[in-house]
Amino acid sequence: MANGPKTGNSRVVKYNKWGYIFLIPFVLVYLVFQMIPLITTIYNSFFENYMSGLKQIGPNFIGLENYKEIVSNGDLINYTRNTLIMWVLGFVPQIFFSLLLGAWFSDQRLRVRCAGFFKTVIYLPNLIMAASFAMLFFTLFADSGPINTTLINWGVFSEPYKFLEHAAGSRGLVAFMNFLMWFGNTTILLMAGMMGIDGSLFEAAQVDGATSTQVFFRITLPLLRPILLYVMITSLIGGLQMFDVPQVLTNGKGNPARMSMTLIMYLNNHLYSKNFGMAGALSVFLFIITGILSLLVYRFSVRDNNADEVKKRSRNKA
Amino acid sequence: MKKKVLSTLLATAMVASLLAGCGSQAAAPAADAAAPAATEEAAPAEEAAPADEAPAEEAAPAGDEGKILNIYCWNEEFKSRLTDHYPGYEEVDGTTGKIGDVEVKWNITPSENNAYQNNLDAALLKQADASADEKIDLFLVEADYALKYVDTDYTEAVSDFGLTDADLAEQYDYTKKIVTDSNGVLKGVSWQACPAIMFYNREIAKEVLGSDEADKVQEQVKDWAAFKATADKLKDAGYQACSSVNDTFRVYSNNVSSKWVDGDKINIDKNIENWVNDSKALVDAGEAGTHDLWSDDWSKGFFKDGKVFAYFGPAWFINFCMSCDQEGSVGIDGGWGATVGPQPFFWGGTWICGATGTDNATLVGDIMKTMTCNADVMKEIVQKDDDFANNKKAMAEMAASDYTSKVLGGINPLPMYMEGAEKIDLSNLSAYDQGCNESFQNSMKDYFLGNATYEEALDTFYKSVVEKYPELTY
């Protein structure tokens, strides 16, 4: 008798075991490629460790010196600001157009023709390597490039506008390229979210005589919140790690006056001398900044969500 | 039916191209795989080698040496020199060649953003553990950072490669000083000497300055004040004095009286400050641009509608930068003149270093000897490439001969170079020059364009140098 429940238990344990076995590949990959590098990065950040010419200096343990250095020279704030400015400049039009296109494509009444074709086309820029895309823009917007030549021919400018030598021009171009590259991807994500919304809600709204603007703001947007949150956070993390586009566009210099230098480009500068200590410390800062910002976005969205639900409930009661 | 035929055709084409792609890719690893075997024993390598790798052992200069010669450099210059002037060198494709049965592997990485040195450093640090065929045999260095490599054990003395003092007697002293380590051992050789001059566009000189004769032009650019006055005149006529202020940078930076780094403190020489002030004036007046060297915008002036009066450079500049073989370029029908310019200076130069641990010592030695000591080859280089070769006697002979440069409108520039080469003073070089020069030009661009004050630009310069060389202070 005593054996009965035990066999039952062990059967459960047996099934659980498979769960763990299936998790092994992920955990292994995570440990080897994420966890260990993460820990060694933090470990390295406490050392003076770089190459002077062909001579290795260090590693010497120097405690928090690297962190102090980064905080004291004030660059971190500058480059964080640059990164965020370029991210916001790109993200705002990106989310706007993605919502608009997503709403159009998923609208049952509109029945956009050749939706498949357009979905493919808007996704295409993402397939080009960021570096080649940046190189293309670099050539297009060069002082004697086709854009300047055309604008001068049309009489818009009397002499070439140095796009990459003005903060607005160079940041704007980076933001524009990021927007072009990523709005297709975001559209697809948001569309998936919109198509997941129960169709009967839209029908009910129609029956009630809601305009499409009302439907969008009162039904689509609130129900899309989880996907929007996902898009926001992934885009934020991607944005903070912005590197390839500005790096190639400005040739690693962050023209003008380092006003388009992002955090990761700054990190990359330290690799000139293989300065793993400073680069490590900077990575830790980056990790903290990303964590805080992601948490902020998450908290705001979740709180809003709850507030909305409370509102809805109270409205229902009324 | 038509559709079917078309689709079959397309499919065949696709499969064929796929196979073709596979073919060339598969061949490369096979050759690689065959290579390590070759060093251990020659016989099995022949069995392993694919059919197209013909065994031609008898042609090798030294049968017991490695079968692969690895050369590290940053552009095509040395490759074309070797192709044109080294007897027995055959080009196989873009990155490989053949000397006898030795395969020459070119590892070309551009210098921009230190990529060349990073790549070279990584390879050199692994040199001791690398297999014989992977080891770097020969690499090139520039004056800006020669010290970094020469003063280490990663380079071997040229005497170890069989070059004697007699072989090197005719080379310019400065080309030897640059690559002599702190113990007085010569670690590299160069085929060129790089005294630099001012190249001016003859058409523009005639139109604005009234004459394209070197003496008359020199009179109008004899110092920086005169240069500025001429720049004003050029501006009124719709021309730029020089393409970019970075063109004149080397002229100033080679005439400094102190090094970039003093102890471990970054130092800005008075003459570098002069460059900043003069350049700011040129840029503000619209008489020169701020393009990066080698950029498309910068090279516009090499063509007839470029409207650029002058470029500053040494002899290699003609062959390597001026696109003189292209239709519509100024140089194709001898449109350039040459004169000393405001200040004599030198720029760059490429040295051949033999890497410690090479398994092709004889071949490396022979390349060094042929390319840098053989007077006939030196003369050939001058004839073919408009370069200025590193051999006093041969150059003196050619200077006195009826040699003329086609690009330079039929003048013989060699006497001018010879005079400049004797004046080159290298006492103010440091191991940090490349990083400092690059960062300085880059940061000052913001000042010239009004994006930053001089102090801010200087601050960016310091920051960028300390990022590159963390041991320095300012």
CSV table of C-alpha atoms in Angstrom, one decimal, chain A:
chain,number,residue,atom,x,y,z
A,1,MET,CA,0.0,0.0,0.0
A,2,ALA,CA,2.7,2.3,1.0
A,3,ASN,CA,4.3,1.9,-2.4
A,4,GLY,CA,1.3,3.2,-4.3
A,5,PRO,CA,1.6,6.9,-3.8
A,6,LYS,CA,5.3,6.7,-4.1
A,7,THR,CA,5.2,5.3,-7.6
A,8,GLY,CA,2.8,8.0,-8.4
A,9,ASN,CA,5.2,10.6,-7.2
A,10,SER,CA,8.2,9.1,-9.0
A,11,ARG,CA,6.2,9.1,-12.2
A,12,VAL,CA,5.7,12.9,-11.8
A,13,VAL,CA,9.4,13.3,-11.1
A,14,LYS,CA,10.2,11.3,-14.2
A,15,TYR,CA,8.2,13.7,-16.4
A,16,ASN,CA,9.8,16.7,-14.6
A,17,LYS,CA,13.2,15.3,-15.5
A,18,TRP,CA,12.4,15.7,-19.2
A,19,GLY,CA,11.7,19.3,-18.6
A,20,TYR,CA,15.1,19.8,-17.2
A,21,ILE,CA,16.8,17.8,-19.9
A,22,PHE,CA,15.1,19.9,-22.6
A,23,LEU,CA,16.4,23.0,-20.8
A,24,ILE,CA,20.0,21.8,-20.8
A,25,PRO,CA,20.9,23.2,-24.3
A,26,PHE,CA,19.6,26.6,-23.4
A,27,VAL,CA,21.2,26.7,-20.0
A,28,LEU,CA,24.6,25.5,-21.4
A,29,VAL,CA,24.6,28.0,-24.3
A,30,TYR,CA,23.5,30.8,-21.8
A,31,LEU,CA,26.2,29.9,-19.4
A,32,VAL,CA,29.0,29.6,-21.9
A,33,PHE,CA,28.1,32.6,-24.1
A,34,GLN,CA,26.3,34.9,-21.7
A,35,MET,CA,26.9,34.3,-18.1
A,36,ILE,CA,30.7,33.6,-18.2
A,37,PRO,CA,31.5,36.6,-20.4
A,38,LEU,CA,29.3,38.7,-18.2
A,39,ILE,CA,31.1,37.7,-15.1
A,40,THR,CA,34.6,38.0,-16.7
A,41,THR,CA,33.7,41.5,-17.9
A,42,ILE,CA,32.9,42.6,-14.4
A,43,TYR,CA,36.0,40.9,-13.1
A,44,ASN,CA,38.2,42.5,-15.8
A,45,SER,CA,36.8,46.0,-15.0
A,46,PHE,CA,38.8,46.0,-11.7
A,47,PHE,CA,42.1,45.6,-13.5
A,48,GLU,CA,44.5,47.8,-15.4
A,49,ASN,CA,45.0,45.7,-18.5
A,50,TYR,CA,46.0,47.1,-21.9
A,51,MET,CA,48.6,47.0,-24.7
A,52,SER,CA,51.1,49.7,-25.1
A,53,GLY,CA,52.4,49.1,-28.6
A,54,LEU,CA,53.3,45.4,-28.5
A,55,LYS,CA,53.9,45.5,-24.7
A,56,GLN,CA,51.2,44.1,-22.4
A,57,ILE,CA,50.6,46.3,-19.4
A,58,GLY,CA,49.0,44.5,-16.4
A,59,PRO,CA,46.7,43.0,-15.5
A,60,ASN,CA,47.1,44.8,-12.2
A,61,PHE,CA,44.3,45.0,-9.7
A,62,ILE,CA,43.3,48.6,-9.3
A,63,GLY,CA,39.9,48.3,-7.6
A,64,LEU,CA,37.5,51.0,-8.7
A,65,GLU,CA,40.0,53.2,-10.6
A,66,ASN,CA,38.5,52.5,-14.0
A,67,TYR,CA,35.0,53.4,-12.7
A,68,LYS,CA,36.3,56.6,-11.2
A,69,GLU,CA,38.0,57.5,-14.4
A,70,ILE,CA,34.8,57.1,-16.4
A,71,VAL,CA,32.7,59.0,-14.0
A,72,SER,CA,35.2,61.8,-13.6
A,73,ASN,CA,35.8,62.6,-17.2
A,74,GLY,CA,32.1,63.1,-17.8
A,75,ASP,CA,32.0,61.4,-21.2
A,76,LEU,CA,29.6,58.8,-20.1
A,77,ILE,CA,26.7,61.3,-19.7
A,78,ASN,CA,27.6,62.8,-23.1
A,79,TYR,CA,27.5,59.6,-25.0
A,80,THR,CA,24.4,58.3,-23.2
A,81,ARG,CA,22.7,61.5,-24.2
A,82,ASN,CA,23.8,61.2,-27.8
A,83,THR,CA,22.7,57.6,-27.9
A,84,LEU,CA,19.3,58.3,-26.4
A,85,ILE,CA,18.7,61.4,-28.7
A,86,MET,CA,19.4,59.3,-31.8
A,87,TRP,CA,17.3,56.5,-30.5
A,88,VAL,CA,14.3,58.7,-29.7
A,89,LEU,CA,14.6,60.5,-33.1
A,90,GLY,CA,14.4,57.2,-34.8
A,91,PHE,CA,11.9,55.5,-32.6
A,92,VAL,CA,9.2,58.1,-32.6
A,93,PRO,CA,8.6,58.0,-36.4
A,94,GLN,CA,9.2,54.3,-36.3
A,95,ILE,CA,6.4,53.6,-33.8
A,96,PHE,CA,4.1,56.1,-35.5
A,97,PHE,CA,4.4,54.6,-39.0
A,98,SER,CA,4.4,51.1,-37.7
A,99,LEU,CA,1.1,51.7,-35.9
A,100,LEU,CA,-0.4,53.4,-38.9
A,101,LEU,CA,0.7,50.7,-41.3
A,102,GLY,CA,-0.2,48.0,-38.9
A,103,ALA,CA,-3.7,49.4,-38.4
A,104,TRP,CA,-4.2,49.7,-42.2
A,105,PHE,CA,-2.9,46.3,-43.0
A,106,SER,CA,-5.0,44.5,-40.3
A,107,ASP,CA,-8.1,46.6,-40.9
A,108,GLN,CA,-10.8,44.2,-42.1
A,109,ARG,CA,-12.8,47.0,-43.8
A,110,LEU,CA,-9.9,48.5,-45.7
A,111,ARG,CA,-8.7,45.2,-47.2
A,112,VAL,CA,-5.5,46.7,-48.5
A,113,ARG,CA,-4.5,45.2,-51.8
A,114,CYS,CA,-1.2,43.5,-52.2
A,115,ALA,CA,-0.7,43.7,-48.5
A,116,GLY,CA,1.8,40.8,-48.8
A,117,PHE,CA,3.9,42.8,-51.3
A,118,PHE,CA,4.0,45.9,-49.1
A,119,LYS,CA,4.8,43.9,-46.0
A,120,THR,CA,7.8,42.5,-47.8
A,121,VAL,CA,8.9,45.8,-49.2
A,122,ILE,CA,8.9,47.6,-45.9
A,123,TYR,CA,10.8,44.8,-44.3
A,124,LEU,CA,13.5,44.8,-47.0
A,125,PRO,CA,15.8,47.5,-45.6
A,126,ASN,CA,16.3,45.3,-42.6
A,127,LEU,CA,17.8,42.6,-44.7
A,128,ILE,CA,20.7,44.9,-45.9
A,129,MET,CA,23.7,44.8,-43.6
A,130,ALA,CA,23.8,47.9,-41.4
A,131,ALA,CA,27.3,48.6,-42.5
A,132,SER,CA,26.5,48.6,-46.2
A,133,PHE,CA,23.4,50.7,-45.6
A,134,ALA,CA,25.5,53.2,-43.7
A,135,MET,CA,28.2,53.2,-46.4
A,136,LEU,CA,25.5,53.8,-49.0
A,137,PHE,CA,24.2,56.8,-47.0
A,138,PHE,CA,27.8,58.0,-46.5
A,139,THR,CA,28.2,58.1,-50.2
A,140,LEU,CA,24.8,59.6,-50.9
A,141,PHE,CA,25.2,62.4,-48.4
A,142,ALA,CA,28.9,63.2,-49.1
A,143,ASP,CA,29.8,66.8,-49.7
A,144,SER,CA,29.9,66.1,-53.4
A,145,GLY,CA,27.5,63.2,-53.3
A,146,PRO,CA,24.4,62.8,-55.4
A,147,ILE,CA,22.1,64.4,-52.8
A,148,ASN,CA,24.1,67.6,-52.5
A,149,THR,CA,24.5,67.7,-56.3
A,150,THR,CA,20.8,67.4,-56.8
A,151,LEU,CA,19.9,69.9,-54.2
A,152,ILE,CA,22.3,72.4,-55.7
A,153,ASN,CA,20.9,71.8,-59.2
A,154,TRP,CA,17.5,72.5,-57.9
A,155,GLY,CA,18.7,75.6,-56.3
A,156,VAL,CA,17.9,74.6,-52.7
A,157,PHE,CA,21.5,75.2,-51.6
A,158,SER,CA,24.1,77.4,-53.1
A,159,GLU,CA,26.9,75.3,-51.8
A,160,PRO,CA,27.1,71.7,-50.5
A,161,TYR,CA,25.6,71.2,-47.1
A,162,LYS,CA,28.0,69.2,-45.0
A,163,PHE,CA,25.4,66.8,-43.6
A,164,LEU,CA,27.9,64.9,-41.5
A,165,GLU,CA,29.5,68.1,-40.1
A,166,HIS,CA,26.3,69.3,-38.4
A,167,ALA,CA,24.9,67.7,-35.3
A,168,ALA,CA,21.4,67.8,-36.7
A,169,GLY,CA,22.5,66.3,-40.0
A,170,SER,CA,24.6,63.5,-38.6
A,171,ARG,CA,22.3,62.6,-35.8
A,172,GLY,CA,19.3,62.9,-38.1
A,173,LEU,CA,20.8,60.6,-40.7
A,174,VAL,CA,21.6,58.0,-38.1
A,175,ALA,CA,18.0,58.2,-36.7
A,176,PHE,CA,16.6,58.1,-40.2
A,177,MET,CA,18.5,55.0,-41.1
A,178,ASN,CA,17.6,53.3,-37.9
A,179,PHE,CA,14.0,54.2,-38.6
A,180,LEU,CA,14.1,52.9,-42.2
A,181,MET,CA,15.8,49.7,-41.1
A,182,TRP,CA,13.5,48.9,-38.3
A,183,PHE,CA,10.0,50.2,-39.0
A,184,GLY,CA,9.2,47.1,-41.1
A,185,ASN,CA,10.1,44.8,-38.4
A,186,THR,CA,8.0,46.7,-35.9
A,187,THR,CA,5.1,46.9,-38.3
A,188,ILE,CA,5.1,43.1,-38.6
A,189,LEU,CA,5.3,42.7,-34.8
A,190,LEU,CA,2.5,45.2,-34.1
A,191,MET,CA,0.4,43.7,-36.9
A,192,ALA,CA,0.7,40.3,-35.3
A,193,GLY,CA,-0.5,41.9,-32.1
A,194,MET,CA,-3.4,43.6,-33.8
A,195,MET,CA,-4.6,40.4,-35.6
A,196,GLY,CA,-4.6,38.7,-32.2
A,197,ILE,CA,-7.3,41.1,-31.0
A,198,ASP,CA,-10.7,39.5,-31.0
A,199,GLY,CA,-12.5,40.6,-34.2
A,200,SER,CA,-15.9,40.7,-32.5
A,201,LEU,CA,-14.7,43.7,-30.5
A,202,PHE,CA,-14.2,45.7,-33.7
A,203,GLU,CA,-17.6,44.6,-35.0
A,204,ALA,CA,-19.2,45.6,-31.8
A,205,ALA,CA,-17.5,49.0,-32.1
A,206,GLN,CA,-18.8,49.4,-35.6
A,207,VAL,CA,-22.3,48.5,-34.6
A,208,ASP,CA,-22.0,51.1,-31.9
A,209,GLY,CA,-21.0,53.6,-34.6
A,210,ALA,CA,-17.4,54.2,-33.5
A,211,THR,CA,-15.2,56.0,-36.0
A,212,SER,CA,-12.0,54.3,-37.1
A,213,THR,CA,-10.0,56.8,-35.0
A,214,GLN,CA,-12.0,55.9,-32.0
A,215,VAL,CA,-11.6,52.2,-32.7
A,216,PHE,CA,-7.9,52.7,-32.9
A,217,PHE,CA,-7.5,54.7,-29.7
A,218,ARG,CA,-10.1,52.9,-27.6
A,219,ILE,CA,-9.7,49.3,-28.7
A,220,THR,CA,-6.6,48.6,-30.7
A,221,LEU,CA,-4.1,50.6,-28.7
A,222,PRO,CA,-5.1,49.5,-25.2
A,223,LEU,CA,-5.3,45.8,-26.2
A,224,LEU,CA,-1.9,46.1,-28.0
A,225,ARG,CA,-0.2,47.2,-24.8
A,226,PRO,CA,1.8,44.0,-24.1
A,227,ILE,CA,3.2,43.9,-27.7
A,228,LEU,CA,3.9,47.6,-27.5
A,229,LEU,CA,5.8,47.1,-24.3
A,230,TYR,CA,7.8,44.3,-25.9
A,231,VAL,CA,8.6,46.5,-28.9
A,232,MET,CA,9.6,49.4,-26.6
A,233,ILE,CA,11.9,47.4,-24.5
A,234,THR,CA,13.6,45.5,-27.3
A,235,SER,CA,14.0,48.7,-29.2
A,236,LEU,CA,15.4,50.5,-26.2
A,237,ILE,CA,18.0,47.8,-25.6
A,238,GLY,CA,18.9,47.7,-29.3
A,239,GLY,CA,19.0,51.5,-29.3
A,240,LEU,CA,21.4,51.7,-26.4
A,241,GLN,CA,23.7,49.3,-28.2
A,242,MET,CA,23.5,51.4,-31.3
A,243,PHE,CA,26.9,51.0,-33.0
A,244,ASP,CA,27.2,49.9,-36.6
A,245,VAL,CA,25.3,52.6,-38.4
A,246,PRO,CA,26.9,55.6,-36.7
A,247,GLN,CA,30.3,53.9,-36.6
A,248,VAL,CA,30.4,53.4,-40.4
A,249,LEU,CA,28.6,56.6,-41.2
A,250,THR,CA,31.1,58.7,-39.3
A,251,ASN,CA,34.1,56.4,-39.8
A,252,GLY,CA,34.2,55.8,-36.0
A,253,LYS,CA,34.7,59.4,-35.2
A,254,GLY,CA,31.3,60.4,-34.1
A,255,ASN,CA,31.4,63.7,-36.1
A,256,PRO,CA,30.9,66.5,-35.5
A,257,ALA,CA,32.8,67.0,-32.2
A,258,ARG,CA,31.8,63.5,-31.0
A,259,MET,CA,28.1,64.5,-31.0
A,260,SER,CA,27.0,61.4,-32.7
A,261,MET,CA,29.3,59.1,-30.7
A,262,THR,CA,27.3,56.4,-29.0
A,263,LEU,CA,28.2,54.4,-25.9
A,264,ILE,CA,29.3,51.4,-27.8
A,265,MET,CA,31.4,53.5,-30.2
A,266,TYR,CA,33.1,54.8,-27.1
A,267,LEU,CA,33.6,51.3,-25.9
A,268,ASN,CA,35.0,50.4,-29.2
A,269,ASN,CA,37.6,53.3,-28.9
A,270,HIS,CA,39.1,51.5,-25.9
A,271,LEU,CA,39.7,48.5,-28.0
A,272,TYR,CA,42.4,50.4,-29.9
A,273,SER,CA,44.7,49.7,-27.1
A,274,LYS,CA,42.9,46.5,-26.0
A,275,ASN,CA,42.0,48.3,-22.8
A,276,PHE,CA,39.9,45.6,-21.3
A,277,GLY,CA,39.8,47.2,-17.9
A,278,MET,CA,38.2,50.5,-19.1
A,279,ALA,CA,36.0,48.7,-21.6
A,280,GLY,CA,34.9,46.3,-18.9
A,281,ALA,CA,34.0,49.1,-16.5
A,282,LEU,CA,32.1,50.9,-19.3
A,283,SER,CA,30.2,47.7,-20.1
A,284,VAL,CA,29.1,47.5,-16.5
A,285,PHE,CA,27.8,51.1,-16.6
A,286,LEU,CA,26.0,50.2,-19.8
A,287,PHE,CA,24.5,47.2,-18.2
A,288,ILE,CA,23.2,49.3,-15.3
A,289,ILE,CA,21.9,52.0,-17.6
A,290,THR,CA,20.0,49.5,-19.7
A,291,GLY,CA,18.6,47.8,-16.6
A,292,ILE,CA,17.3,51.1,-15.1
A,293,LEU,CA,15.8,52.3,-18.4
A,294,SER,CA,14.1,49.0,-19.1
A,295,LEU,CA,12.7,48.9,-15.6
A,296,LEU,CA,11.4,52.4,-16.0
A,297,VAL,CA,9.6,51.6,-19.3
A,298,TYR,CA,8.2,48.4,-17.8
A,299,ARG,CA,7.0,50.1,-14.6
A,300,PHE,CA,5.3,52.9,-16.5
A,301,SER,CA,3.5,50.6,-18.9
A,302,VAL,CA,2.4,48.2,-16.2
A,303,ARG,CA,1.1,50.9,-13.9
A,304,ASP,CA,-0.8,52.5,-16.8
A,305,ASN,CA,-2.2,49.1,-17.7
A,306,ASN,CA,-3.5,48.6,-14.2
A,307,ALA,CA,-4.9,52.1,-14.0
A,308,ASP,CA,-6.8,51.5,-17.3
A,309,GLU,CA,-8.2,48.3,-16.0
A,310,VAL,CA,-9.4,50.0,-12.8
A,311,LYS,CA,-10.9,52.8,-14.9
A,312,LYS,CA,-12.7,50.3,-17.1
A,313,ARG,CA,-14.0,48.4,-14.2
A,314,SER,CA,-15.4,51.5,-12.6
A,315,ARG,CA,-16.9,52.5,-15.9
A,316,ASN,CA,-18.6,49.1,-16.2
A,317,LYS,CA,-20.0,49.4,-12.8
A,318,ALA,CA,-21.4,52.8,-13.6
